[in-house]
CSV table of C-alpha atoms in Angstrom, one decimal:
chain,number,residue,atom,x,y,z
A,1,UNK,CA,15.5,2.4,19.1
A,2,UNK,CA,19.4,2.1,19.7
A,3,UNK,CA,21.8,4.0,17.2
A,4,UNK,CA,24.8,2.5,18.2
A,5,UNK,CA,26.8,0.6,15.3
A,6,UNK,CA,26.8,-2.6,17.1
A,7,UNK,CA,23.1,-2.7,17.8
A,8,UNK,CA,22.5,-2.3,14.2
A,9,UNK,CA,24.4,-4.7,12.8
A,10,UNK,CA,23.2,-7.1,15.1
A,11,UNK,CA,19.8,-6.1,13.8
A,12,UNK,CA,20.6,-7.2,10.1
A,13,UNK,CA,22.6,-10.2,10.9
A,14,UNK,CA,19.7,-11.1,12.8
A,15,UNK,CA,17.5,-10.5,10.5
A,16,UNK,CA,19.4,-12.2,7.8
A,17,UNK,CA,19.3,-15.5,10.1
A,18,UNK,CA,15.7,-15.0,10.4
A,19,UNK,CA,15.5,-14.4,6.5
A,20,UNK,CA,17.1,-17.9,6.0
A,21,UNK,CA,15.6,-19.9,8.4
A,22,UNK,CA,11.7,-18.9,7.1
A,23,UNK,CA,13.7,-19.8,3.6
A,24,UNK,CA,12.6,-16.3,2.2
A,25,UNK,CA,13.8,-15.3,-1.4
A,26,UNK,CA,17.1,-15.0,-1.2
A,27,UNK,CA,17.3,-11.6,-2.3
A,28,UNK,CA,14.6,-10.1,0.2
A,29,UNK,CA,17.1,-8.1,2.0
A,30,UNK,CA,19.5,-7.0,-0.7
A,31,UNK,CA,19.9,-3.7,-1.4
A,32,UNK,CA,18.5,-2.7,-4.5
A,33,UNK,CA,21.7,-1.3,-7.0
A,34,UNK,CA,20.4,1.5,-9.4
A,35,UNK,CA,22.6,1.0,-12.4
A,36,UNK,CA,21.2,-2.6,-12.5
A,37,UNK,CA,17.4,-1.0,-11.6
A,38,UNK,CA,17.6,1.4,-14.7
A,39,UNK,CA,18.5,-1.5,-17.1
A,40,UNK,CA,16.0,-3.3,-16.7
A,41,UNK,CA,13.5,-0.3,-16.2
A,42,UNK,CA,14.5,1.7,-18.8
A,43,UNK,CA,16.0,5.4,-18.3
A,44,UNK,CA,13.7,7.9,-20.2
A,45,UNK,CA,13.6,11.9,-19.0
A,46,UNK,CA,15.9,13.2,-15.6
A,47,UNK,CA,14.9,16.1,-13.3
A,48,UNK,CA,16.6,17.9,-10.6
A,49,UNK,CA,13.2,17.9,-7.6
A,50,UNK,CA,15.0,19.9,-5.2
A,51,UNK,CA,14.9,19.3,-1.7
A,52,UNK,CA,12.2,18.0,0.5
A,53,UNK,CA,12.0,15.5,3.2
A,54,UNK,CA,11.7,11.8,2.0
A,55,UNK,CA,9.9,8.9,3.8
A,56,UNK,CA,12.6,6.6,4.4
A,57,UNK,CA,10.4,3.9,4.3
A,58,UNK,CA,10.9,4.4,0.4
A,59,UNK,CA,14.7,4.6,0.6
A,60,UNK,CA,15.8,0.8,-1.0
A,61,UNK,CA,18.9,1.0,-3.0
A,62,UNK,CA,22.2,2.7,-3.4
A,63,UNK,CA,24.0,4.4,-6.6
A,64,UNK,CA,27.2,2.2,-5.7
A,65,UNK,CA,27.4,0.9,-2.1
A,66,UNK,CA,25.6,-1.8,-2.6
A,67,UNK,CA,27.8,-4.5,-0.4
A,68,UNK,CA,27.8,-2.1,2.4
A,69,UNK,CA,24.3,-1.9,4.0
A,70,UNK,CA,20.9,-4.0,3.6
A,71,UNK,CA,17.6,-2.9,2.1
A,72,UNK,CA,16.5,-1.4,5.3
A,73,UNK,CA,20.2,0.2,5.3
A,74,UNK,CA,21.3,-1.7,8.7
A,75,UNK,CA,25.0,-1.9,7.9
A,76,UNK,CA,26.7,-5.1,6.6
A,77,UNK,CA,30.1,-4.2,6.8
A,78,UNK,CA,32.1,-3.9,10.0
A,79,UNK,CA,34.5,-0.6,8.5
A,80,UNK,CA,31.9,1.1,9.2
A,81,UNK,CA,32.0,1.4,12.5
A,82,UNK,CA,34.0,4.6,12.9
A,83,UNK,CA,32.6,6.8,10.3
A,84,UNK,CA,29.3,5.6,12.1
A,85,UNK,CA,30.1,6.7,15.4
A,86,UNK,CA,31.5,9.9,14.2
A,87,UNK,CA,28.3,10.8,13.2
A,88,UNK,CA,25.8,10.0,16.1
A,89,UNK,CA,28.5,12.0,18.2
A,90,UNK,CA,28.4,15.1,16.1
A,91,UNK,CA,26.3,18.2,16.7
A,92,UNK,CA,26.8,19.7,13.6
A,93,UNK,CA,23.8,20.6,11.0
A,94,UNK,CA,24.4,18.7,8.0
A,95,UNK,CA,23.4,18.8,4.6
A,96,UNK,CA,20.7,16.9,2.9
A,97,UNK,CA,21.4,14.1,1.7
A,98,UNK,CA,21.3,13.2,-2.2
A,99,UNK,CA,19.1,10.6,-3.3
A,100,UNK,CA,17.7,9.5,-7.0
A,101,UNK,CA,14.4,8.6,-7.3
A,102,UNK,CA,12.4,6.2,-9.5
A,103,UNK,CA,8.8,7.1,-9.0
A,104,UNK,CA,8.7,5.7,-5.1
A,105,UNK,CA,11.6,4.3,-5.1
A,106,UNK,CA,14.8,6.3,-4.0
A,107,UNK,CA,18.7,5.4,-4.0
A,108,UNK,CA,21.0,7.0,-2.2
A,109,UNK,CA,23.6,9.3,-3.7
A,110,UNK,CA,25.6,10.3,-1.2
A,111,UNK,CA,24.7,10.3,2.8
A,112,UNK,CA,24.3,6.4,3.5
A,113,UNK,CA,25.1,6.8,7.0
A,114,UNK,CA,22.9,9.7,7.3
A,115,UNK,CA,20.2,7.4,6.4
A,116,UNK,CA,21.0,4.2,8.2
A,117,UNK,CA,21.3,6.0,11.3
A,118,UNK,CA,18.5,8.2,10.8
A,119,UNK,CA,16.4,4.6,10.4
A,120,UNK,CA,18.4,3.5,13.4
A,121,UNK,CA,16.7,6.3,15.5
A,122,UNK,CA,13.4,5.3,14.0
A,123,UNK,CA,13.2,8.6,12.3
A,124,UNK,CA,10.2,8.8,9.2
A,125,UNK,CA,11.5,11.4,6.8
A,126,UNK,CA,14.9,12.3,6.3
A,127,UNK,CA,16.0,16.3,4.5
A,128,UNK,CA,17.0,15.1,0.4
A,129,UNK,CA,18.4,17.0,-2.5
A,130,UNK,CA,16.2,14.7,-5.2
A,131,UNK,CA,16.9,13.9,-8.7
A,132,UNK,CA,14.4,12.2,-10.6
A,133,UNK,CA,15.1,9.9,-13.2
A,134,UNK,CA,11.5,8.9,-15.4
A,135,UNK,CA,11.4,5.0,-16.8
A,136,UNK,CA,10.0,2.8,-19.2
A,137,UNK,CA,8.8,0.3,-16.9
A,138,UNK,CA,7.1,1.4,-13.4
A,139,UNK,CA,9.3,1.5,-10.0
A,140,UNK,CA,7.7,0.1,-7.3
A,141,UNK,CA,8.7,0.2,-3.7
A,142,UNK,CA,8.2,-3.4,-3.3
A,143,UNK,CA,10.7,-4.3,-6.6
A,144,UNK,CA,13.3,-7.1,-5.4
A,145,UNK,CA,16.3,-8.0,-7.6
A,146,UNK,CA,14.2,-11.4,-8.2
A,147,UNK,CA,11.8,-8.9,-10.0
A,148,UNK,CA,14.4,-7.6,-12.5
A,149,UNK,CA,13.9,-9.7,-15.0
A,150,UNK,CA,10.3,-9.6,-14.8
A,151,UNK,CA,10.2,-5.4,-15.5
A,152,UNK,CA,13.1,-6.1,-18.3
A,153,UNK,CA,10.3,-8.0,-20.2
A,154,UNK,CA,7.9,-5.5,-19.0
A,155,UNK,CA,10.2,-2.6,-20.2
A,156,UNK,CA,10.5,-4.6,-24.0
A,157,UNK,CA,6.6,-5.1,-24.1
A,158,UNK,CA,6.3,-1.3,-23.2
A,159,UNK,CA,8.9,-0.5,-25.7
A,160,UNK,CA,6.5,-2.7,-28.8
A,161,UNK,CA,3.0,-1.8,-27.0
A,162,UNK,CA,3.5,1.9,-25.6
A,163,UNK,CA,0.9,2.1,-22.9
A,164,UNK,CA,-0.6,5.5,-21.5
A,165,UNK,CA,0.7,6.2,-18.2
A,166,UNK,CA,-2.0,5.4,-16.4
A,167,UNK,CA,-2.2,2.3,-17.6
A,168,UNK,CA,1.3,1.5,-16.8
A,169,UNK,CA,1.3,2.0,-13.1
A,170,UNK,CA,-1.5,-1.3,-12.7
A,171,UNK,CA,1.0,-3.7,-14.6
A,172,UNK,CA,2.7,-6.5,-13.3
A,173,UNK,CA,3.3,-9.9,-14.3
A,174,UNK,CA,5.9,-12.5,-12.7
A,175,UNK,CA,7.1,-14.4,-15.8
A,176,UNK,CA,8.6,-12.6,-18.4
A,177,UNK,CA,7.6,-15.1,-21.2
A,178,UNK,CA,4.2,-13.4,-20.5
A,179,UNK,CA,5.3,-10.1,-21.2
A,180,UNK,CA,6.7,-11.6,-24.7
A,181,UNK,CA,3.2,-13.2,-25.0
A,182,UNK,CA,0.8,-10.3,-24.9
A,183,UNK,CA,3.4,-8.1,-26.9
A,184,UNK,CA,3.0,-11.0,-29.9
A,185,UNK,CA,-0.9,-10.7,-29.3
A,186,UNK,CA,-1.4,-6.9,-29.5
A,187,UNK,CA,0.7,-7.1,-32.5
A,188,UNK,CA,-1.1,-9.6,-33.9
A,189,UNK,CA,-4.6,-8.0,-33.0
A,190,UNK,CA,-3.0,-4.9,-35.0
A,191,UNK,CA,-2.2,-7.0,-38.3
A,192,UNK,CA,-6.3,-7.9,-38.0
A,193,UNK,CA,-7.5,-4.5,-37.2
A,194,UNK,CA,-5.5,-3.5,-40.6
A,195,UNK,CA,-6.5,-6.1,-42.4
A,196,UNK,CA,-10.2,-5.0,-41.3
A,197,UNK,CA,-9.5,-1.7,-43.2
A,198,UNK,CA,-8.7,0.0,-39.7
A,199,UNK,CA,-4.6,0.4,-40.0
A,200,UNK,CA,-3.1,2.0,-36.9
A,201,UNK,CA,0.0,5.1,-37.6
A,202,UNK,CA,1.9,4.7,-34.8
A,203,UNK,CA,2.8,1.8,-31.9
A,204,UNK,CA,1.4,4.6,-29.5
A,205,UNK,CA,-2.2,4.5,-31.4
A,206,UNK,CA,-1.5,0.4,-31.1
A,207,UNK,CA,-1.4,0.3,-28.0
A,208,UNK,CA,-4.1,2.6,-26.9
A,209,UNK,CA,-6.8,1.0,-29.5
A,210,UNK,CA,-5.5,-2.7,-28.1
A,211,UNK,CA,-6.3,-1.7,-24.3
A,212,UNK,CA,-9.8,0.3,-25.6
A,213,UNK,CA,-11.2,-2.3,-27.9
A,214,UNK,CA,-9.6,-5.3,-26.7
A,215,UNK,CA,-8.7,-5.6,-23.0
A,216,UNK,CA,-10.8,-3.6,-21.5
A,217,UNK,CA,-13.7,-5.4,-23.0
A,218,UNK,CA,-12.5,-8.7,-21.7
A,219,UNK,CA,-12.1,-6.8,-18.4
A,220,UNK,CA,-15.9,-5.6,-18.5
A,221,UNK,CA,-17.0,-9.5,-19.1
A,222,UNK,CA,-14.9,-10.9,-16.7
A,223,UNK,CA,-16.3,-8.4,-14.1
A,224,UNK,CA,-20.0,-9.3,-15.3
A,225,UNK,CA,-20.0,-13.2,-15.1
A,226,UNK,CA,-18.4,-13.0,-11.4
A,227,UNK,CA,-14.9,-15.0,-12.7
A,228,UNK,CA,-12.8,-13.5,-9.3
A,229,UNK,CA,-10.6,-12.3,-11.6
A,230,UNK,CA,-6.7,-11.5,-10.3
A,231,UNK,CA,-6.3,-8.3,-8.5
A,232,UNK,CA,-4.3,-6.6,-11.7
A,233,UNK,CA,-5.8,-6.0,-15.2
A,234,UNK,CA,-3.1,-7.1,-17.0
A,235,UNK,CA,-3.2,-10.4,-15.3
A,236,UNK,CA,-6.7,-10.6,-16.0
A,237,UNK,CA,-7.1,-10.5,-19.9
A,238,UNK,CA,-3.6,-12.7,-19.5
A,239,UNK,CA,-6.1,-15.4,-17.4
A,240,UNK,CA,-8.9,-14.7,-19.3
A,241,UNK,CA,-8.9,-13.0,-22.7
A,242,UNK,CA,-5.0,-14.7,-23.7
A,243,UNK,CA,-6.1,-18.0,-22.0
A,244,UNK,CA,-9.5,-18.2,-22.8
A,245,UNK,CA,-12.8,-17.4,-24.2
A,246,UNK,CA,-14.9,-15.4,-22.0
């Protein structure tokens, strides 16, 4: 695979073309920007990792470069070009690059040529200096800025009905009026469970007694009568125990 600048910038423009013409989300091959990632995530703890090689595969976004390279970092801009070509002539060791991560996700820092060119090459791992940033909502590799708004809802449904971790990586859900939905439900299921004589102390004891007594009984009858319920829990009781009676 060519490393030259022109031969990857012809690669994303072409693959923009194709992009539009199969009239994909517009936003499949943006760049994902942290700053707007974290708001709708949610930034909780931060953690220097160290360094270790990365699969570049799982490098999507940018601290603040966003209008300069693509999601697969094939540049965008044609200023580039020089900086670019400085590189691939070098010989010179150089230093890791500095990425952020967001459970699989990772932005670069500082090296985005490093990267692009290192995709270029077809290179699997690149050498990082990782700092870990832990959020309320999951990061997924696959998150689009289409999706933002989607894990904003998720983060303010986390933030009423505290999940376990665990529990947290299977969620998804595309609209965020759902999100708003089964947050108004588990709080209403914990009015009745008090009103029952069985008060909860905390939103974290909510939300593990909604998911223990409530979901994942819904789960285990969906499962039993053969319903081909949807690949994801969550979207599950919303089909099936919001929805419906089981």
């Amino acid at each position: 695979m060519g490393d030259s600048f022109g031969s990857a910038w012809w690669r994303g423009y072409a693959a923009q073309l194709k992009a539009i013409a199969e009239a994909r989300r517009p936003d499949h091959l943006a760049i994902m920007p942290l700053d707007e990632t974290l708001q709708a995530l949610g930034k909780q703890t931060e953690l220097d990792e160290g360094v270790y090689d990365v699969p570049l595969d799982g490098v999507v976004g940018t601290v603040a470069r966003a209008g300069d390279f693509d999601r697969e970092f094939r540049p965008r801009n044609r200023a580039l070009r020089d900086r670019w070509e400085h590189l691939t002539r070098t010989s010179a060791d150089l230093p890791p690059v500095r990425l952020v991560r967001l459970s699989d996700m990772f932005f670069v820092e500082d090296g985005h040529h490093r990267v692009a060119i290192a995709r270029a090459r077809g290179a699997r791992t690149i050498r990082a200096r990782v700092r870990w940033i832990g959020t309320v909502a999951c990061a997924l590799r696959c998150l689009t800025l289409a999706d933002l708004p989607s894990k904003t809802a998720e983060r303010m449904f986390l933030e009423r009905v505290p999940l376990p971790d665990d529990v947290r990586l299977g969620l998804w859900l595309d609209d965020p009026a759902d999100w708003f939905r089964l947050a108004d439900s588990a709080e209403a299921w914990g009015f009745r469970r008090m009103l029952a004589g069985r008060p909860v102390r905390s939103r974290d004891e909510l939300a593990d007694a909604w998911w223990q007594e409530e979901v994942r009984p819904v789960l285990e009858q969906v499962r039993r009568r053969g319903l081909c319920p949807p690949p994801r829990d969550i979207q599950a009781y919303l089909s099936y125990g919001l929805d419906h009676a089981v």
